């Protein structure tokens, strides 16, 4: 069971959902771009029961308020929202788990507030967005952010209403890695029922957000500064078993105290995980014994 939570912010509220005992070991979960807190619905029940998990909706996503009119979304805005939620929860030190864009936000938070993070778990994320190598390409990408924002404002189109079936189909077409059940889970929080049909909750300006793009050298130096215990999970193969459940092989790169891209001690291990209707099941006993210590406490099998 989970509970709904709202954290007041100057432009409205940040919505979240919480699982586990309030006094449990704190874990803050960050979803990916255009997703929402329901990303973790099938994962949290498989994790240790003595933790307090809070999955937040970034502004413009899920049930959280949209940013004020006329303003674009910036990557660092999401990092500041993590600060706001942590302060509201009165969490001084906690574990961060981020999927996709949420992993980048988590990584940046670790760099800016290292004293607040004890463990970092990255799902389908390895760092930050790389900047274009050519100066003209970089300028073009920045201009595109402004042009898209102004174009959206000029059109002022009302949100399009769709039938539940059409809304799900549109979501699956745009995200071909999603299963129908996974898409339905995201829609539960990502759309609102109106008399005309389902309307997506996300702020269209999120599509024009300004990223913090970095050079390869900057990325390497920043990643080397992360001192937390790190687990990185990347999918590499997906098949289906006889019951129709996805079975995925994940590549895990982690080290018990520190992970860096050029670390000779960092080990890359193969570990089998299953995703049954969108949930992730990790089997740490199949990984090399030397690599278990960094992540076994949060991913131990039942």
PDB file of C-alpha atoms in Angstrom:
ATOM      1  CA  UNK A   1       0.000   0.000   0.000  1.00  0.00           C
ATOM      2  CA  UNK A   2       1.078   3.564  -0.637  1.00  0.00           C
ATOM      3  CA  UNK A   3      -0.060   7.025   0.405  1.00  0.00           C
ATOM      4  CA  UNK A   4      -0.331  10.214  -1.644  1.00  0.00           C
ATOM      5  CA  UNK A   5       1.735  13.209  -0.539  1.00  0.00           C
ATOM      6  CA  UNK A   6       1.882  16.844  -1.635  1.00  0.00           C
ATOM      7  CA  UNK A   7       4.736  19.241  -0.911  1.00  0.00           C
ATOM      8  CA  UNK A   8       3.946  22.976  -1.232  1.00  0.00           C
ATOM      9  CA  UNK A   9       6.204  24.970  -3.581  1.00  0.00           C
ATOM     10  CA  UNK A  10       5.965  28.632  -4.705  1.00  0.00           C
ATOM     11  CA  UNK A  11       4.219  27.682  -7.983  1.00  0.00           C
ATOM     12  CA  UNK A  12       1.839  25.097  -6.494  1.00  0.00           C
ATOM     13  CA  UNK A  13       2.842  21.649  -5.253  1.00  0.00           C
ATOM     14  CA  UNK A  14       5.079  18.672  -5.955  1.00  0.00           C
ATOM     15  CA  UNK A  15       3.076  15.448  -5.780  1.00  0.00           C
ATOM     16  CA  UNK A  16       4.511  12.159  -4.596  1.00  0.00           C
ATOM     17  CA  UNK A  17       3.572   8.719  -3.359  1.00  0.00           C
ATOM     18  CA  UNK A  18       5.128   6.958  -0.390  1.00  0.00           C
ATOM     19  CA  UNK A  19       5.578   3.331   0.618  1.00  0.00           C
ATOM     20  CA  UNK A  20       6.867   1.781   3.823  1.00  0.00           C
ATOM     21  CA  UNK A  21       7.303   2.992   7.414  1.00  0.00           C
ATOM     22  CA  UNK A  22       7.848   6.769   7.719  1.00  0.00           C
ATOM     23  CA  UNK A  23      10.838   6.164   9.981  1.00  0.00           C
ATOM     24  CA  UNK A  24      12.373   3.569   7.659  1.00  0.00           C
ATOM     25  CA  UNK A  25      15.630   3.963   5.753  1.00  0.00           C
ATOM     26  CA  UNK A  26      14.871   6.854   3.341  1.00  0.00           C
ATOM     27  CA  UNK A  27      14.946   6.295  -0.431  1.00  0.00           C
ATOM     28  CA  UNK A  28      13.918   9.027  -2.879  1.00  0.00           C
ATOM     29  CA  UNK A  29      12.853   7.775  -6.324  1.00  0.00           C
ATOM     30  CA  UNK A  30      13.105   9.967  -9.430  1.00  0.00           C
ATOM     31  CA  UNK A  31      11.295   9.115 -12.678  1.00  0.00           C
ATOM     32  CA  UNK A  32      12.336   9.732 -16.272  1.00  0.00           C
ATOM     33  CA  UNK A  33      11.417  12.388 -18.822  1.00  0.00           C
ATOM     34  CA  UNK A  34       7.645  12.571 -19.528  1.00  0.00           C
ATOM     35  CA  UNK A  35       7.020   9.752 -17.021  1.00  0.00           C
ATOM     36  CA  UNK A  36       5.729   9.993 -13.449  1.00  0.00           C
ATOM     37  CA  UNK A  37       5.993   8.416 -10.010  1.00  0.00           C
ATOM     38  CA  UNK A  38       4.052   5.340 -11.137  1.00  0.00           C
ATOM     39  CA  UNK A  39       7.295   4.269 -12.821  1.00  0.00           C
ATOM     40  CA  UNK A  40       8.141   2.566  -9.532  1.00  0.00           C
ATOM     41  CA  UNK A  41       4.786   0.881  -8.838  1.00  0.00           C
ATOM     42  CA  UNK A  42       5.971  -2.604  -9.765  1.00  0.00           C
ATOM     43  CA  UNK A  43       9.482  -2.213  -8.373  1.00  0.00           C
ATOM     44  CA  UNK A  44       8.903  -0.911  -4.841  1.00  0.00           C
ATOM     45  CA  UNK A  45       6.899  -3.960  -3.637  1.00  0.00           C
ATOM     46  CA  UNK A  46       9.888  -6.170  -4.521  1.00  0.00           C
ATOM     47  CA  UNK A  47      12.355  -4.167  -2.403  1.00  0.00           C
ATOM     48  CA  UNK A  48      13.062  -4.410   1.350  1.00  0.00           C
ATOM     49  CA  UNK A  49      10.058  -3.557   3.510  1.00  0.00           C
ATOM     50  CA  UNK A  50      11.995  -1.628   6.148  1.00  0.00           C
ATOM     51  CA  UNK A  51      12.672   1.359   3.858  1.00  0.00           C
ATOM     52  CA  UNK A  52      10.596   4.492   3.355  1.00  0.00           C
ATOM     53  CA  UNK A  53      10.292   5.017  -0.398  1.00  0.00           C
ATOM     54  CA  UNK A  54       9.065   8.346  -1.756  1.00  0.00           C
ATOM     55  CA  UNK A  55       8.573   8.646  -5.537  1.00  0.00           C
ATOM     56  CA  UNK A  56       7.992  12.242  -6.612  1.00  0.00           C
ATOM     57  CA  UNK A  57       6.488  13.719  -9.766  1.00  0.00           C
ATOM     58  CA  UNK A  58       8.755  16.386 -11.216  1.00  0.00           C
ATOM     59  CA  UNK A  59       6.980  19.654 -11.976  1.00  0.00           C
ATOM     60  CA  UNK A  60       5.037  19.425 -15.232  1.00  0.00           C
ATOM     61  CA  UNK A  61       4.733  15.653 -14.809  1.00  0.00           C
ATOM     62  CA  UNK A  62       2.156  13.382 -13.208  1.00  0.00           C
ATOM     63  CA  UNK A  63       0.114  15.134 -10.541  1.00  0.00           C
ATOM     64  CA  UNK A  64       2.592  17.937  -9.827  1.00  0.00           C
ATOM     65  CA  UNK A  65       1.868  21.568 -10.674  1.00  0.00           C
ATOM     66  CA  UNK A  66       3.129  23.061 -13.909  1.00  0.00           C
ATOM     67  CA  UNK A  67       5.735  25.794 -13.808  1.00  0.00           C
ATOM     68  CA  UNK A  68       4.447  29.404 -14.136  1.00  0.00           C
ATOM     69  CA  UNK A  69       3.378  30.542 -17.595  1.00  0.00           C
ATOM     70  CA  UNK A  70       6.081  31.923 -19.836  1.00  0.00           C
ATOM     71  CA  UNK A  71       8.931  30.086 -18.155  1.00  0.00           C
ATOM     72  CA  UNK A  72      10.880  27.181 -19.684  1.00  0.00           C
ATOM     73  CA  UNK A  73      11.897  24.039 -17.800  1.00  0.00           C
ATOM     74  CA  UNK A  74      15.559  23.725 -16.894  1.00  0.00           C
ATOM     75  CA  UNK A  75      17.433  20.637 -15.802  1.00  0.00           C
ATOM     76  CA  UNK A  76      18.571  22.311 -12.587  1.00  0.00           C
ATOM     77  CA  UNK A  77      14.920  23.062 -11.734  1.00  0.00           C
ATOM     78  CA  UNK A  78      14.460  19.335 -11.165  1.00  0.00           C
ATOM     79  CA  UNK A  79      17.563  19.212  -8.963  1.00  0.00           C
ATOM     80  CA  UNK A  80      16.161  22.056  -6.864  1.00  0.00           C
ATOM     81  CA  UNK A  81      12.886  20.149  -6.506  1.00  0.00           C
ATOM     82  CA  UNK A  82      14.810  17.251  -4.972  1.00  0.00           C
ATOM     83  CA  UNK A  83      16.194  19.759  -2.452  1.00  0.00           C
ATOM     84  CA  UNK A  84      12.693  21.009  -1.669  1.00  0.00           C
ATOM     85  CA  UNK A  85      11.245  17.537  -1.189  1.00  0.00           C
ATOM     86  CA  UNK A  86      14.171  16.395   0.979  1.00  0.00           C
ATOM     87  CA  UNK A  87      13.765  19.495   3.147  1.00  0.00           C
ATOM     88  CA  UNK A  88      10.014  18.934   3.483  1.00  0.00           C
ATOM     89  CA  UNK A  89      10.643  15.317   4.512  1.00  0.00           C
ATOM     90  CA  UNK A  90      13.415  16.461   6.879  1.00  0.00           C
ATOM     91  CA  UNK A  91      15.766  13.928   5.335  1.00  0.00           C
ATOM     92  CA  UNK A  92      19.384  14.857   5.971  1.00  0.00           C
ATOM     93  CA  UNK A  93      20.891  11.789   4.306  1.00  0.00           C
ATOM     94  CA  UNK A  94      19.192   9.286   2.011  1.00  0.00           C
ATOM     95  CA  UNK A  95      19.484   6.971  -0.969  1.00  0.00           C
ATOM     96  CA  UNK A  96      18.671   8.276  -4.448  1.00  0.00           C
ATOM     97  CA  UNK A  97      17.230   5.996  -7.136  1.00  0.00           C
ATOM     98  CA  UNK A  98      16.700   7.518 -10.561  1.00  0.00           C
ATOM     99  CA  UNK A  99      15.454   6.186 -13.879  1.00  0.00           C
ATOM    100  CA  UNK A 100      16.657   7.734 -17.158  1.00  0.00           C
ATOM    101  CA  UNK A 101      16.463  11.537 -16.761  1.00  0.00           C
ATOM    102  CA  UNK A 102      15.835  10.976 -13.063  1.00  0.00           C
ATOM    103  CA  UNK A 103      19.240   9.298 -12.918  1.00  0.00           C
ATOM    104  CA  UNK A 104      20.886  12.401 -14.361  1.00  0.00           C
ATOM    105  CA  UNK A 105      19.074  14.548 -11.799  1.00  0.00           C
ATOM    106  CA  UNK A 106      20.188  12.180  -9.044  1.00  0.00           C
ATOM    107  CA  UNK A 107      23.788  12.289 -10.265  1.00  0.00           C
ATOM    108  CA  UNK A 108      23.855  16.088 -10.331  1.00  0.00           C
ATOM    109  CA  UNK A 109      22.298  16.230  -6.860  1.00  0.00           C
ATOM    110  CA  UNK A 110      25.079  13.925  -5.600  1.00  0.00           C
ATOM    111  CA  UNK A 111      27.684  16.302  -6.997  1.00  0.00           C
ATOM    112  CA  UNK A 112      26.099  19.424  -5.521  1.00  0.00           C
ATOM    113  CA  UNK A 113      25.028  17.921  -2.179  1.00  0.00           C
ATOM    114  CA  UNK A 114      27.372  14.947  -1.574  1.00  0.00           C
ATOM    115  CA  UNK A 115      26.833  15.067   2.180  1.00  0.00           C
ATOM    116  CA  UNK A 116      23.138  14.201   1.713  1.00  0.00           C
ATOM    117  CA  UNK A 117      23.443  10.987  -0.332  1.00  0.00           C
ATOM    118  CA  UNK A 118      24.630   7.609   0.978  1.00  0.00           C
ATOM    119  CA  UNK A 119      23.843   5.454  -2.075  1.00  0.00           C
ATOM    120  CA  UNK A 120      23.094   6.161  -5.725  1.00  0.00           C
ATOM    121  CA  UNK A 121      21.074   3.759  -7.900  1.00  0.00           C
ATOM    122  CA  UNK A 122      20.857   4.549 -11.618  1.00  0.00           C
ATOM    123  CA  UNK A 123      18.377   2.704 -13.827  1.00  0.00           C
ATOM    124  CA  UNK A 124      19.083   3.075 -17.550  1.00  0.00           C
ATOM    125  CA  UNK A 125      21.383   6.032 -16.996  1.00  0.00           C
ATOM    126  CA  UNK A 126      25.130   6.559 -17.118  1.00  0.00           C
ATOM    127  CA  UNK A 127      25.603  10.252 -16.496  1.00  0.00           C
ATOM    128  CA  UNK A 128      24.747  13.455 -18.268  1.00  0.00           C
ATOM    129  CA  UNK A 129      23.789  14.729 -21.712  1.00  0.00           C
ATOM    130  CA  UNK A 130      26.792  15.326 -23.950  1.00  0.00           C
ATOM    131  CA  UNK A 131      27.102  18.717 -25.619  1.00  0.00           C
ATOM    132  CA  UNK A 132      27.474  18.867 -29.425  1.00  0.00           C
ATOM    133  CA  UNK A 133      31.140  18.930 -30.398  1.00  0.00           C
ATOM    134  CA  UNK A 134      30.608  21.648 -32.988  1.00  0.00           C
ATOM    135  CA  UNK A 135      29.961  25.181 -31.752  1.00  0.00           C
ATOM    136  CA  UNK A 136      27.334  25.804 -34.425  1.00  0.00           C
ATOM    137  CA  UNK A 137      25.438  22.678 -33.367  1.00  0.00           C
ATOM    138  CA  UNK A 138      25.540  23.833 -29.765  1.00  0.00           C
ATOM    139  CA  UNK A 139      24.143  27.236 -30.723  1.00  0.00           C
ATOM    140  CA  UNK A 140      21.471  25.589 -32.854  1.00  0.00           C
ATOM    141  CA  UNK A 141      20.334  23.409 -29.935  1.00  0.00           C
ATOM    142  CA  UNK A 142      20.010  26.431 -27.632  1.00  0.00           C
ATOM    143  CA  UNK A 143      18.070  28.415 -30.209  1.00  0.00           C
ATOM    144  CA  UNK A 144      15.749  25.453 -30.723  1.00  0.00           C
ATOM    145  CA  UNK A 145      14.792  25.510 -27.025  1.00  0.00           C
ATOM    146  CA  UNK A 146      13.668  29.144 -27.295  1.00  0.00           C
ATOM    147  CA  UNK A 147      11.930  28.708 -30.642  1.00  0.00           C
ATOM    148  CA  UNK A 148       9.942  25.691 -29.474  1.00  0.00           C
ATOM    149  CA  UNK A 149       8.824  27.448 -26.312  1.00  0.00           C
ATOM    150  CA  UNK A 150       7.632  30.527 -28.206  1.00  0.00           C
ATOM    151  CA  UNK A 151       5.925  28.346 -30.797  1.00  0.00           C
ATOM    152  CA  UNK A 152       3.978  26.501 -28.095  1.00  0.00           C
ATOM    153  CA  UNK A 153       2.860  29.774 -26.554  1.00  0.00           C
ATOM    154  CA  UNK A 154       1.771  31.149 -29.927  1.00  0.00           C
ATOM    155  CA  UNK A 155      -0.397  28.116 -30.711  1.00  0.00           C
ATOM    156  CA  UNK A 156      -2.177  28.045 -27.324  1.00  0.00           C
ATOM    157  CA  UNK A 157      -3.889  24.777 -28.164  1.00  0.00           C
ATOM    158  CA  UNK A 158      -6.201  23.264 -25.532  1.00  0.00           C
ATOM    159  CA  UNK A 159      -5.203  19.781 -24.333  1.00  0.00           C
ATOM    160  CA  UNK A 160      -6.498  17.081 -26.652  1.00  0.00           C
ATOM    161  CA  UNK A 161      -8.978  14.626 -25.125  1.00  0.00           C
ATOM    162  CA  UNK A 162      -8.756  10.960 -26.117  1.00  0.00           C
ATOM    163  CA  UNK A 163     -10.615   7.803 -25.290  1.00  0.00           C
ATOM    164  CA  UNK A 164      -8.765   5.582 -22.770  1.00  0.00           C
ATOM    165  CA  UNK A 165      -7.884   3.191 -25.587  1.00  0.00           C
ATOM    166  CA  UNK A 166      -6.605   5.962 -27.849  1.00  0.00           C
ATOM    167  CA  UNK A 167      -4.610   7.571 -25.029  1.00  0.00           C
ATOM    168  CA  UNK A 168      -2.904   4.271 -24.269  1.00  0.00           C
ATOM    169  CA  UNK A 169      -2.253   3.553 -27.944  1.00  0.00           C
ATOM    170  CA  UNK A 170      -0.675   6.992 -28.418  1.00  0.00           C
ATOM    171  CA  UNK A 171       1.572   6.409 -25.399  1.00  0.00           C
ATOM    172  CA  UNK A 172       2.665   2.984 -26.637  1.00  0.00           C
ATOM    173  CA  UNK A 173       3.409   4.308 -30.132  1.00  0.00           C
ATOM    174  CA  UNK A 174       5.671   6.985 -28.688  1.00  0.00           C
ATOM    175  CA  UNK A 175       7.364   4.527 -26.285  1.00  0.00           C
ATOM    176  CA  UNK A 176       7.767   1.207 -28.056  1.00  0.00           C
ATOM    177  CA  UNK A 177       9.634  -0.322 -25.138  1.00  0.00           C
ATOM    178  CA  UNK A 178       6.485  -0.083 -22.983  1.00  0.00           C
ATOM    179  CA  UNK A 179       4.116  -2.989 -22.482  1.00  0.00           C
ATOM    180  CA  UNK A 180       0.380  -2.309 -22.548  1.00  0.00           C
ATOM    181  CA  UNK A 181       0.192  -2.886 -18.803  1.00  0.00           C
ATOM    182  CA  UNK A 182       3.166  -0.628 -18.148  1.00  0.00           C
ATOM    183  CA  UNK A 183       1.573   2.105 -20.249  1.00  0.00           C
ATOM    184  CA  UNK A 184      -1.710   1.752 -18.380  1.00  0.00           C
ATOM    185  CA  UNK A 185       0.132   2.151 -15.064  1.00  0.00           C
ATOM    186  CA  UNK A 186       1.748   5.393 -16.239  1.00  0.00           C
ATOM    187  CA  UNK A 187      -1.580   6.697 -17.542  1.00  0.00           C
ATOM    188  CA  UNK A 188      -3.203   6.255 -14.139  1.00  0.00           C
ATOM    189  CA  UNK A 189      -1.094   9.173 -12.939  1.00  0.00           C
ATOM    190  CA  UNK A 190      -0.261  10.754 -16.258  1.00  0.00           C
ATOM    191  CA  UNK A 191      -3.798  11.587 -17.431  1.00  0.00           C
ATOM    192  CA  UNK A 192      -6.983  13.118 -16.027  1.00  0.00           C
ATOM    193  CA  UNK A 193     -10.522  12.006 -16.795  1.00  0.00           C
ATOM    194  CA  UNK A 194     -12.672  14.773 -18.302  1.00  0.00           C
ATOM    195  CA  UNK A 195     -16.191  14.691 -19.805  1.00  0.00           C
ATOM    196  CA  UNK A 196     -14.552  14.642 -23.256  1.00  0.00           C
ATOM    197  CA  UNK A 197     -12.111  11.850 -22.415  1.00  0.00           C
ATOM    198  CA  UNK A 198      -8.586  11.428 -21.035  1.00  0.00           C
ATOM    199  CA  UNK A 199      -6.261  14.450 -21.109  1.00  0.00           C
ATOM    200  CA  UNK A 200      -2.522  14.027 -20.554  1.00  0.00           C
ATOM    201  CA  UNK A 201      -1.319  15.831 -17.427  1.00  0.00           C
ATOM    202  CA  UNK A 202       2.172  16.667 -18.605  1.00  0.00           C
ATOM    203  CA  UNK A 203       3.105  20.224 -19.445  1.00  0.00           C
ATOM    204  CA  UNK A 204       3.984  20.418 -23.141  1.00  0.00           C
ATOM    205  CA  UNK A 205       6.780  22.857 -22.271  1.00  0.00           C
ATOM    206  CA  UNK A 206       8.659  19.923 -20.761  1.00  0.00           C
ATOM    207  CA  UNK A 207       9.428  18.871 -24.336  1.00  0.00           C
ATOM    208  CA  UNK A 208      11.359  22.117 -24.800  1.00  0.00           C
ATOM    209  CA  UNK A 209      13.337  21.908 -21.564  1.00  0.00           C
ATOM    210  CA  UNK A 210      16.893  23.221 -21.461  1.00  0.00           C
ATOM    211  CA  UNK A 211      19.396  20.460 -20.704  1.00  0.00           C
ATOM    212  CA  UNK A 212      22.710  20.819 -18.923  1.00  0.00           C
ATOM    213  CA  UNK A 213      24.908  19.512 -21.745  1.00  0.00           C
ATOM    214  CA  UNK A 214      28.549  18.841 -20.925  1.00  0.00           C
ATOM    215  CA  UNK A 215      31.707  17.862 -22.769  1.00  0.00           C
ATOM    216  CA  UNK A 216      33.092  14.345 -22.424  1.00  0.00           C
ATOM    217  CA  UNK A 217      35.944  15.675 -20.299  1.00  0.00           C
ATOM    218  CA  UNK A 218      33.522  17.465 -17.975  1.00  0.00           C
ATOM    219  CA  UNK A 219      31.376  14.352 -17.639  1.00  0.00           C
ATOM    220  CA  UNK A 220      34.368  12.209 -16.705  1.00  0.00           C
ATOM    221  CA  UNK A 221      35.611  14.699 -14.116  1.00  0.00           C
ATOM    222  CA  UNK A 222      32.166  15.031 -12.582  1.00  0.00           C
ATOM    223  CA  UNK A 223      31.595  11.277 -12.424  1.00  0.00           C
ATOM    224  CA  UNK A 224      34.973  10.867 -10.743  1.00  0.00           C
ATOM    225  CA  UNK A 225      33.812  13.183  -7.957  1.00  0.00           C
ATOM    226  CA  UNK A 226      30.908  10.935  -6.931  1.00  0.00           C
ATOM    227  CA  UNK A 227      31.963   9.290  -3.672  1.00  0.00           C
ATOM    228  CA  UNK A 228      28.758   7.380  -2.916  1.00  0.00           C
ATOM    229  CA  UNK A 229      28.192   3.664  -3.279  1.00  0.00           C
ATOM    230  CA  UNK A 230      26.797   3.323  -6.793  1.00  0.00           C
ATOM    231  CA  UNK A 231      24.709   0.745  -8.633  1.00  0.00           C
ATOM    232  CA  UNK A 232      24.113   1.171 -12.363  1.00  0.00           C
ATOM    233  CA  UNK A 233      21.606  -1.089 -14.122  1.00  0.00           C
ATOM    234  CA  UNK A 234      21.436  -1.113 -17.919  1.00  0.00           C
ATOM    235  CA  UNK A 235      19.216  -3.380 -19.984  1.00  0.00           C
ATOM    236  CA  UNK A 236      20.926  -5.136 -22.851  1.00  0.00           C
ATOM    237  CA  UNK A 237      18.674  -8.068 -23.854  1.00  0.00           C
ATOM    238  CA  UNK A 238      14.937  -8.624 -23.579  1.00  0.00           C
ATOM    239  CA  UNK A 239      13.120 -11.889 -24.258  1.00  0.00           C
ATOM    240  CA  UNK A 240       9.845 -13.382 -23.115  1.00  0.00           C
ATOM    241  CA  UNK A 241       9.418 -16.572 -21.165  1.00  0.00           C
ATOM    242  CA  UNK A 242       6.692 -19.200 -21.638  1.00  0.00           C
ATOM    243  CA  UNK A 243       4.294 -17.184 -19.459  1.00  0.00           C
ATOM    244  CA  UNK A 244       4.706 -14.058 -21.561  1.00  0.00           C
ATOM    245  CA  UNK A 245       6.761 -12.216 -18.942  1.00  0.00           C
ATOM    246  CA  UNK A 246       9.778 -10.259 -20.078  1.00  0.00           C
ATOM    247  CA  UNK A 247      13.111 -11.635 -18.967  1.00  0.00           C
ATOM    248  CA  UNK A 248      15.998  -9.238 -19.247  1.00  0.00           C
ATOM    249  CA  UNK A 249      19.734  -9.496 -18.855  1.00  0.00           C
ATOM    250  CA  UNK A 250      21.171  -6.393 -17.200  1.00  0.00           C
ATOM    251  CA  UNK A 251      24.756  -5.250 -17.137  1.00  0.00           C
ATOM    252  CA  UNK A 252      25.748  -4.042 -13.698  1.00  0.00           C
ATOM    253  CA  UNK A 253      28.739  -1.807 -13.090  1.00  0.00           C
ATOM    254  CA  UNK A 254      29.407  -0.983  -9.481  1.00  0.00           C
ATOM    255  CA  UNK A 255      32.029  -0.801  -6.782  1.00  0.00           C
ATOM    256  CA  UNK A 256      31.547  -0.951  -3.040  1.00  0.00           C
ATOM    257  CA  UNK A 257      32.885   2.539  -2.308  1.00  0.00           C
ATOM    258  CA  UNK A 258      33.431   4.449  -5.529  1.00  0.00           C
ATOM    259  CA  UNK A 259      32.780   4.148  -9.250  1.00  0.00           C
ATOM    260  CA  UNK A 260      34.646   6.045 -11.964  1.00  0.00           C
ATOM    261  CA  UNK A 261      34.643   5.512 -15.740  1.00  0.00           C
ATOM    262  CA  UNK A 262      38.372   4.713 -15.778  1.00  0.00           C
ATOM    263  CA  UNK A 263      38.587   2.776 -12.522  1.00  0.00           C
ATOM    264  CA  UNK A 264      40.574  -0.419 -12.992  1.00  0.00           C
ATOM    265  CA  UNK A 265      38.838  -1.884  -9.942  1.00  0.00           C
ATOM    266  CA  UNK A 266      35.328  -1.328 -11.260  1.00  0.00           C
ATOM    267  CA  UNK A 267      33.853  -4.669 -12.304  1.00  0.00           C
ATOM    268  CA  UNK A 268      31.273  -5.323 -14.963  1.00  0.00           C
ATOM    269  CA  UNK A 269      29.085  -8.268 -14.086  1.00  0.00           C
ATOM    270  CA  UNK A 270      26.188 -10.042 -15.747  1.00  0.00           C
ATOM    271  CA  UNK A 271      23.134 -10.583 -13.562  1.00  0.00           C
ATOM    272  CA  UNK A 272      19.791 -12.011 -14.566  1.00  0.00           C
ATOM    273  CA  UNK A 273      16.684 -10.011 -13.726  1.00  0.00           C
ATOM    274  CA  UNK A 274      13.065 -10.599 -14.582  1.00  0.00           C
ATOM    275  CA  UNK A 275      10.461  -7.972 -15.299  1.00  0.00           C
ATOM    276  CA  UNK A 276       7.002  -9.346 -14.665  1.00  0.00           C
ATOM    277  CA  UNK A 277       4.341  -6.838 -15.776  1.00  0.00           C
ATOM    278  CA  UNK A 278       6.800  -3.983 -15.513  1.00  0.00           C
ATOM    279  CA  UNK A 279       8.518  -4.919 -12.235  1.00  0.00           C
ATOM    280  CA  UNK A 280      12.246  -5.542 -11.868  1.00  0.00           C
ATOM    281  CA  UNK A 281      13.457  -8.620  -9.995  1.00  0.00           C
ATOM    282  CA  UNK A 282      17.178  -8.649  -9.205  1.00  0.00           C
ATOM    283  CA  UNK A 283      19.160 -11.757  -8.317  1.00  0.00           C
ATOM    284  CA  UNK A 284      22.333 -10.559  -6.555  1.00  0.00           C
ATOM    285  CA  UNK A 285      23.371 -14.127  -5.685  1.00  0.00           C
ATOM    286  CA  UNK A 286      24.191 -14.603  -9.383  1.00  0.00           C
ATOM    287  CA  UNK A 287      26.648 -11.697  -9.416  1.00  0.00           C
ATOM    288  CA  UNK A 288      30.324 -11.943  -8.544  1.00  0.00           C
ATOM    289  CA  UNK A 289      30.750 -11.960  -4.721  1.00  0.00           C
ATOM    290  CA  UNK A 290      33.109  -8.967  -4.869  1.00  0.00           C
ATOM    291  CA  UNK A 291      30.390  -6.788  -6.367  1.00  0.00           C
ATOM    292  CA  UNK A 292      27.491  -7.623  -4.065  1.00  0.00           C
ATOM    293  CA  UNK A 293      28.314  -5.388  -1.134  1.00  0.00           C
ATOM    294  CA  UNK A 294      27.467  -2.122  -2.856  1.00  0.00           C
ATOM    295  CA  UNK A 295      23.913  -2.957  -3.727  1.00  0.00           C
ATOM    296  CA  UNK A 296      22.706  -6.109  -2.020  1.00  0.00           C
ATOM    297  CA  UNK A 297      21.039  -4.236   0.910  1.00  0.00           C
ATOM    298  CA  UNK A 298      18.554  -2.555  -1.434  1.00  0.00           C
ATOM    299  CA  UNK A 299      18.164  -5.322  -3.994  1.00  0.00           C
ATOM    300  CA  UNK A 300      18.176  -8.453  -1.878  1.00  0.00           C
ATOM    301  CA  UNK A 301      15.892 -11.254  -3.066  1.00  0.00           C
ATOM    302  CA  UNK A 302      12.856 -12.109  -0.997  1.00  0.00           C
TER     303      UNK A 302
END
